[in-house]
PDB file of N, CA and C in Angstrom:
ATOM      1  N   UNK A   1      83.129 150.149  44.681  1.00 79.00           N
ATOM      2  CA  UNK A   1      83.694 149.528  44.871  1.00 79.00           C
ATOM      3  C   UNK A   1      83.627 148.533  45.007  1.00 79.00           C
ATOM      4  N   UNK A   2      84.969 148.371  44.741  1.00 85.00           N
ATOM      5  CA  UNK A   2      85.498 146.811  44.431  1.00 85.00           C
ATOM      6  C   UNK A   2      84.770 145.467  45.476  1.00 85.00           C
ATOM      7  N   UNK A   3      84.769 144.026  44.078  1.00 85.00           N
ATOM      8  CA  UNK A   3      84.080 143.138  44.250  1.00 85.00           C
ATOM      9  C   UNK A   3      85.201 142.386  45.562  1.00 85.00           C
ATOM     10  N   UNK A   4      84.631 142.067  46.969  1.00 90.00           N
ATOM     11  CA  UNK A   4      85.849 141.410  47.648  1.00 90.00           C
ATOM     12  C   UNK A   4      85.934 139.580  47.535  1.00 90.00           C
ATOM     13  N   UNK A   5      87.044 139.842  47.348  1.00 89.00           N
ATOM     14  CA  UNK A   5      87.213 137.761  46.965  1.00 89.00           C
ATOM     15  C   UNK A   5      87.492 137.231  47.784  1.00 89.00           C
ATOM     16  N   UNK A   6      86.208 135.991  47.745  1.00 91.00           N
ATOM     17  CA  UNK A   6      85.975 135.068  48.595  1.00 91.00           C
ATOM     18  C   UNK A   6      87.131 133.519  48.588  1.00 91.00           C
ATOM     19  N   UNK A   7      87.960 133.116  49.777  1.00 93.00           N
ATOM     20  CA  UNK A   7      88.692 131.900  49.143  1.00 93.00           C
ATOM     21  C   UNK A   7      88.026 131.259  49.284  1.00 93.00           C
ATOM     22  N   UNK A   8      88.365 130.228  48.593  1.00 95.00           N
ATOM     23  CA  UNK A   8      87.665 129.065  48.571  1.00 95.00           C
ATOM     24  C   UNK A   8      87.796 127.689  49.242  1.00 95.00           C
ATOM     25  N   UNK A   9      87.287 126.430  49.770  1.00 96.00           N
ATOM     26  CA  UNK A   9      87.546 125.832  50.596  1.00 96.00           C
ATOM     27  C   UNK A   9      88.348 124.747  50.484  1.00 96.00           C
ATOM     28  N   UNK A  10      88.998 124.847  50.717  1.00 96.00           N
ATOM     29  CA  UNK A  10      90.569 123.609  50.075  1.00 96.00           C
ATOM     30  C   UNK A  10      89.750 121.899  50.135  1.00 96.00           C
ATOM     31  N   UNK A  11      88.571 121.820  51.323  1.00 96.00           N
ATOM     32  CA  UNK A  11      88.354 120.467  51.350  1.00 96.00           C
ATOM     33  C   UNK A  11      87.144 119.720  49.720  1.00 96.00           C
ATOM     34  N   UNK A  12      86.758 121.426  49.510  1.00 97.00           N
ATOM     35  CA  UNK A  12      85.744 121.009  48.849  1.00 97.00           C
ATOM     36  C   UNK A  12      85.998 122.123  47.518  1.00 97.00           C
ATOM     37  N   UNK A  13      86.901 121.770  47.931  1.00 95.00           N
ATOM     38  CA  UNK A  13      87.411 121.873  45.799  1.00 95.00           C
ATOM     39  C   UNK A  13      88.070 121.307  45.417  1.00 95.00           C
ATOM     40  N   UNK A  14      88.753 120.022  46.375  1.00 95.00           N
ATOM     41  CA  UNK A  14      88.811 118.942  46.182  1.00 95.00           C
ATOM     42  C   UNK A  14      87.584 117.662  45.168  1.00 95.00           C
ATOM     43  N   UNK A  15      86.963 117.924  46.190  1.00 96.00           N
ATOM     44  CA  UNK A  15      84.952 117.235  46.558  1.00 96.00           C
ATOM     45  C   UNK A  15      84.050 117.255  44.987  1.00 96.00           C
ATOM     46  N   UNK A  16      83.879 118.177  45.011  1.00 97.00           N
ATOM     47  CA  UNK A  16      82.716 118.804  44.427  1.00 97.00           C
ATOM     48  C   UNK A  16      83.217 119.695  43.000  1.00 97.00           C
ATOM     49  N   UNK A  17      82.851 118.982  41.886  1.00 96.00           N
ATOM     50  CA  UNK A  17      82.501 120.547  40.639  1.00 96.00           C
ATOM     51  C   UNK A  17      80.924 120.843  40.595  1.00 96.00           C
ATOM     52  N   UNK A  18      81.334 122.116  39.632  1.00 96.00           N
ATOM     53  CA  UNK A  18      79.654 122.688  39.811  1.00 96.00           C
ATOM     54  C   UNK A  18      79.409 122.727  37.964  1.00 96.00           C
ATOM     55  N   UNK A  19      78.468 122.001  37.822  1.00 95.00           N
ATOM     56  CA  UNK A  19      78.692 121.832  36.017  1.00 95.00           C
ATOM     57  C   UNK A  19      78.177 123.771  35.398  1.00 95.00           C
ATOM     58  N   UNK A  20      78.130 123.759  34.097  1.00 94.00           N
ATOM     59  CA  UNK A  20      77.767 124.216  33.041  1.00 94.00           C
ATOM     60  C   UNK A  20      76.467 124.980  33.383  1.00 94.00           C
ATOM     61  N   UNK A  21      75.046 124.799  34.086  1.00 94.00           N
ATOM     62  CA  UNK A  21      74.308 124.080  34.567  1.00 94.00           C
ATOM     63  C   UNK A  21      74.035 124.830  35.592  1.00 94.00           C
ATOM     64  N   UNK A  22      75.160 124.423  36.756  1.00 93.00           N
ATOM     65  CA  UNK A  22      74.824 125.367  37.989  1.00 93.00           C
ATOM     66  C   UNK A  22      74.915 123.874  38.883  1.00 93.00           C
ATOM     67  N   UNK A  23      74.484 121.961  38.840  1.00 96.00           N
ATOM     68  CA  UNK A  23      74.267 121.492  39.223  1.00 96.00           C
ATOM     69  C   UNK A  23      75.694 121.303  39.740  1.00 96.00           C
ATOM     70  N   UNK A  24      75.951 120.409  41.135  1.00 97.00           N
ATOM     71  CA  UNK A  24      77.273 120.363  41.654  1.00 97.00           C
ATOM     72  C   UNK A  24      76.807 118.681  41.866  1.00 97.00           C
ATOM     73  N   UNK A  25      78.295 118.487  41.378  1.00 97.00           N
ATOM     74  CA  UNK A  25      79.179 117.377  40.802  1.00 97.00           C
ATOM     75  C   UNK A  25      79.098 116.285  42.119  1.00 97.00           C
ATOM     76  N   UNK A  26      80.273 114.939  42.853  1.00 98.00           N
ATOM     77  CA  UNK A  26      80.187 114.977  43.297  1.00 98.00           C
ATOM     78  C   UNK A  26      80.676 112.965  42.825  1.00 98.00           C
ATOM     79  N   UNK A  27      82.142 113.532  44.127  1.00 97.00           N
ATOM     80  CA  UNK A  27      81.815 111.228  43.480  1.00 97.00           C
ATOM     81  C   UNK A  27      81.482 110.028  44.251  1.00 97.00           C
ATOM     82  N   UNK A  28      81.043 108.958  44.233  1.00 97.00           N
ATOM     83  CA  UNK A  28      80.709 108.054  45.863  1.00 97.00           C
ATOM     84  C   UNK A  28      81.577 108.078  45.945  1.00 97.00           C
ATOM     85  N   UNK A  29      81.511 107.548  47.741  1.00 95.00           N
ATOM     86  CA  UNK A  29      82.873 107.031  48.493  1.00 95.00           C
ATOM     87  C   UNK A  29      82.394 105.376  48.744  1.00 95.00           C
ATOM     88  N   UNK A  30      83.436 105.472  48.539  1.00 95.00           N
ATOM     89  CA  UNK A  30      83.508 103.453  49.117  1.00 95.00           C
ATOM     90  C   UNK A  30      83.763 102.575  48.049  1.00 95.00           C
ATOM     91  N   UNK A  31      84.612 103.141  47.303  1.00 95.00           N
ATOM     92  CA  UNK A  31      85.321 103.028  45.995  1.00 95.00           C
ATOM     93  C   UNK A  31      86.847 102.534  46.146  1.00 95.00           C
ATOM     94  N   UNK A  32      87.693 103.117  47.257  1.00 95.00           N
ATOM     95  CA  UNK A  32      89.167 102.691  47.989  1.00 95.00           C
ATOM     96  C   UNK A  32      89.286 102.284  47.590  1.00 95.00           C
ATOM     97  N   UNK A  33      88.979 100.712  48.881  1.00 96.00           N
ATOM     98  CA  UNK A  33      89.238  99.810  49.201  1.00 96.00           C
ATOM     99  C   UNK A  33      88.712  98.951  50.097  1.00 96.00           C
ATOM    100  N   UNK A  34      89.204  97.081  50.289  1.00 97.00           N
ATOM    101  CA  UNK A  34      88.642  96.837  50.868  1.00 97.00           C
ATOM    102  C   UNK A  34      87.508  96.138  49.752  1.00 97.00           C
ATOM    103  N   UNK A  35      87.543  95.923  48.382  1.00 97.00           N
ATOM    104  CA  UNK A  35      86.555  95.690  47.401  1.00 97.00           C
ATOM    105  C   UNK A  35      85.987  94.792  47.526  1.00 97.00           C
ATOM    106  N   UNK A  36      86.734  94.116  47.693  1.00 97.00           N
ATOM    107  CA  UNK A  36      86.932  91.896  47.102  1.00 97.00           C
ATOM    108  C   UNK A  36      85.316  91.638  48.089  1.00 97.00           C
ATOM    109  N   UNK A  37      85.341  92.170  49.104  1.00 97.00           N
ATOM    110  CA  UNK A  37      83.729  92.031  50.252  1.00 97.00           C
ATOM    111  C   UNK A  37      82.309  93.123  49.698  1.00 97.00           C
ATOM    112  N   UNK A  38      83.056  94.074  48.946  1.00 97.00           N
ATOM    113  CA  UNK A  38      82.471  94.340  48.830  1.00 97.00           C
ATOM    114  C   UNK A  38      81.273  93.930  47.057  1.00 97.00           C
ATOM    115  N   UNK A  39      79.767  94.197  47.709  1.00 97.00           N
ATOM    116  CA  UNK A  39      78.720  93.709  46.465  1.00 97.00           C
ATOM    117  C   UNK A  39      79.286  94.555  44.953  1.00 97.00           C
ATOM    118  N   UNK A  40      78.864  93.402  44.216  1.00 98.00           N
ATOM    119  CA  UNK A  40      79.756  94.028  42.870  1.00 98.00           C
ATOM    120  C   UNK A  40      78.553  95.318  42.165  1.00 98.00           C
ATOM    121  N   UNK A  41      76.967  95.130  42.385  1.00 98.00           N
ATOM    122  CA  UNK A  41      75.853  96.181  43.007  1.00 98.00           C
ATOM    123  C   UNK A  41      76.590  97.714  43.749  1.00 98.00           C
ATOM    124  N   UNK A  42      76.498  97.120  44.454  1.00 97.00           N
ATOM    125  CA  UNK A  42      77.515  98.079  45.445  1.00 97.00           C
ATOM    126  C   UNK A  42      78.374  99.215  44.629  1.00 97.00           C
ATOM    127  N   UNK A  43      78.681  98.322  44.039  1.00 97.00           N
ATOM    128  CA  UNK A  43      80.426  99.436  43.485  1.00 97.00           C
ATOM    129  C   UNK A  43      80.255  99.602  41.967  1.00 97.00           C
ATOM    130  N   UNK A  44      79.526  99.582  41.384  1.00 97.00           N
ATOM    131  CA  UNK A  44      78.737  99.831  40.060  1.00 97.00           C
ATOM    132  C   UNK A  44      78.284 100.895  40.182  1.00 97.00           C
ATOM    133  N   UNK A  45      77.769 101.312  41.683  1.00 97.00           N
ATOM    134  CA  UNK A  45      76.655 102.199  41.929  1.00 97.00           C
ATOM    135  C   UNK A  45      77.271 103.490  41.290  1.00 97.00           C
ATOM    136  N   UNK A  46      78.399 103.641  43.025  1.00 97.00           N
ATOM    137  CA  UNK A  46      79.473 103.848  43.525  1.00 97.00           C
ATOM    138  C   UNK A  46      80.406 104.633  41.509  1.00 97.00           C
ATOM    139  N   UNK A  47      80.494 103.513  40.789  1.00 96.00           N
ATOM    140  CA  UNK A  47      80.940 103.924  40.056  1.00 96.00           C
ATOM    141  C   UNK A  47      80.787 105.651  39.548  1.00 96.00           C
ATOM    142  N   UNK A  48      79.608 105.882  39.250  1.00 97.00           N
ATOM    143  CA  UNK A  48      78.928 107.132  38.264  1.00 97.00           C
ATOM    144  C   UNK A  48      78.604 108.151  39.946  1.00 97.00           C
ATOM    145  N   UNK A  49      79.101 108.836  38.728  1.00 96.00           N
ATOM    146  CA  UNK A  49      78.627 110.522  39.681  1.00 96.00           C
ATOM    147  C   UNK A  49      77.194 110.956  39.833  1.00 96.00           C
ATOM    148  N   UNK A  50      77.234 111.653  41.468  1.00 97.00           N
ATOM    149  CA  UNK A  50      76.399 111.976  42.435  1.00 97.00           C
ATOM    150  C   UNK A  50      76.038 113.049  41.586  1.00 97.00           C
ATOM    151  N   UNK A  51      74.889 114.200  41.900  1.00 97.00           N
ATOM    152  CA  UNK A  51      74.429 114.818  42.080  1.00 97.00           C
ATOM    153  C   UNK A  51      73.741 115.388  43.612  1.00 97.00           C
ATOM    154  N   UNK A  52      74.828 116.361  43.335  1.00 97.00           N
ATOM    155  CA  UNK A  52      74.054 117.417  44.860  1.00 97.00           C
ATOM    156  C   UNK A  52      72.107 117.824  45.338  1.00 97.00           C
ATOM    157  N   UNK A  53      71.979 117.040  46.473  1.00 97.00           N
ATOM    158  CA  UNK A  53      70.876 117.395  46.266  1.00 97.00           C
ATOM    159  C   UNK A  53      69.901 119.296  46.418  1.00 97.00           C
ATOM    160  N   UNK A  54      69.297 119.178  45.560  1.00 95.00           N
ATOM    161  CA  UNK A  54      68.259 121.438  45.560  1.00 95.00           C
ATOM    162  C   UNK A  54      68.757 121.855  47.095  1.00 95.00           C
ATOM    163  N   UNK A  55      68.760 121.244  48.434  1.00 97.00           N
ATOM    164  CA  UNK A  55      69.080 121.804  49.779  1.00 97.00           C
ATOM    165  C   UNK A  55      70.250 121.615  50.181  1.00 97.00           C
ATOM    166  N   UNK A  56      71.330 121.410  49.258  1.00 97.00           N
ATOM    167  CA  UNK A  56      73.217 121.225  49.744  1.00 97.00           C
ATOM    168  C   UNK A  56      73.577 122.360  48.972  1.00 97.00           C
ATOM    169  N   UNK A  57      73.014 121.535  47.762  1.00 96.00           N
ATOM    170  CA  UNK A  57      74.024 122.885  46.485  1.00 96.00           C
ATOM    171  C   UNK A  57      74.475 124.351  46.852  1.00 96.00           C
ATOM    172  N   UNK A  58      73.634 124.753  47.357  1.00 96.00           N
ATOM    173  CA  UNK A  58      74.368 126.640  47.718  1.00 96.00           C
ATOM    174  C   UNK A  58      74.715 126.201  48.277  1.00 96.00           C
ATOM    175  N   UNK A  59      75.658 125.837  49.851  1.00 96.00           N
ATOM    176  CA  UNK A  59      76.153 125.517  50.699  1.00 96.00           C
ATOM    177  C   UNK A  59      76.927 125.173  49.912  1.00 96.00           C
ATOM    178  N   UNK A  60      77.127 124.661  49.208  1.00 96.00           N
ATOM    179  CA  UNK A  60      78.766 123.976  48.082  1.00 96.00           C
ATOM    180  C   UNK A  60      78.623 124.569  47.318  1.00 96.00           C
ATOM    181  N   UNK A  61      78.137 125.583  46.457  1.00 96.00           N
ATOM    182  CA  UNK A  61      78.611 126.509  45.813  1.00 96.00           C
ATOM    183  C   UNK A  61      79.453 127.732  46.155  1.00 96.00           C
ATOM    184  N   UNK A  62      78.543 128.164  47.524  1.00 95.00           N
ATOM    185  CA  UNK A  62      79.691 128.910  48.042  1.00 95.00           C
ATOM    186  C   UNK A  62      80.914 129.035  48.501  1.00 95.00           C
ATOM    187  N   UNK A  63      80.919 127.218  48.861  1.00 95.00           N
ATOM    188  CA  UNK A  63      83.140 126.970  49.510  1.00 95.00           C
ATOM    189  C   UNK A  63      83.368 126.690  48.090  1.00 95.00           C
ATOM    190  N   UNK A  64      82.916 126.373  46.833  1.00 95.00           N
ATOM    191  CA  UNK A  64      83.785 126.833  45.563  1.00 95.00           C
ATOM    192  C   UNK A  64      82.885 128.453  44.956  1.00 95.00           C
ATOM    193  N   UNK A  65      83.347 129.170  45.390  1.00 92.00           N
ATOM    194  CA  UNK A  65      82.827 130.015  44.391  1.00 92.00           C
ATOM    195  C   UNK A  65      83.163 130.284  42.635  1.00 92.00           C
ATOM    196  N   UNK A  66      84.808 129.778  42.450  1.00 89.00           N
ATOM    197  CA  UNK A  66      85.359 130.164  42.021  1.00 89.00           C
ATOM    198  C   UNK A  66      85.897 129.233  40.334  1.00 89.00           C
ATOM    199  N   UNK A  67      84.509 127.468  40.347  1.00 79.00           N
ATOM    200  CA  UNK A  67      84.839 126.883  39.672  1.00 79.00           C
ATOM    201  C   UNK A  67      83.479 127.054  38.738  1.00 79.00           C
TER     202      UNK A  67
END
């Protein structure tokens, strides 16, 4: 019997990417508006990509099965 295709979660596909090794990357929040009142350190840390924790990564991979 053929494998059933799974629908990709539209919100998750915009927010997460799966790396070659299977880790889940995401962009930090708080970099869109009202940047003048935020600390430079806070903005600098938010610039880098984040990696999802090992507890949350399997759930995210289910939401984004073909990425």
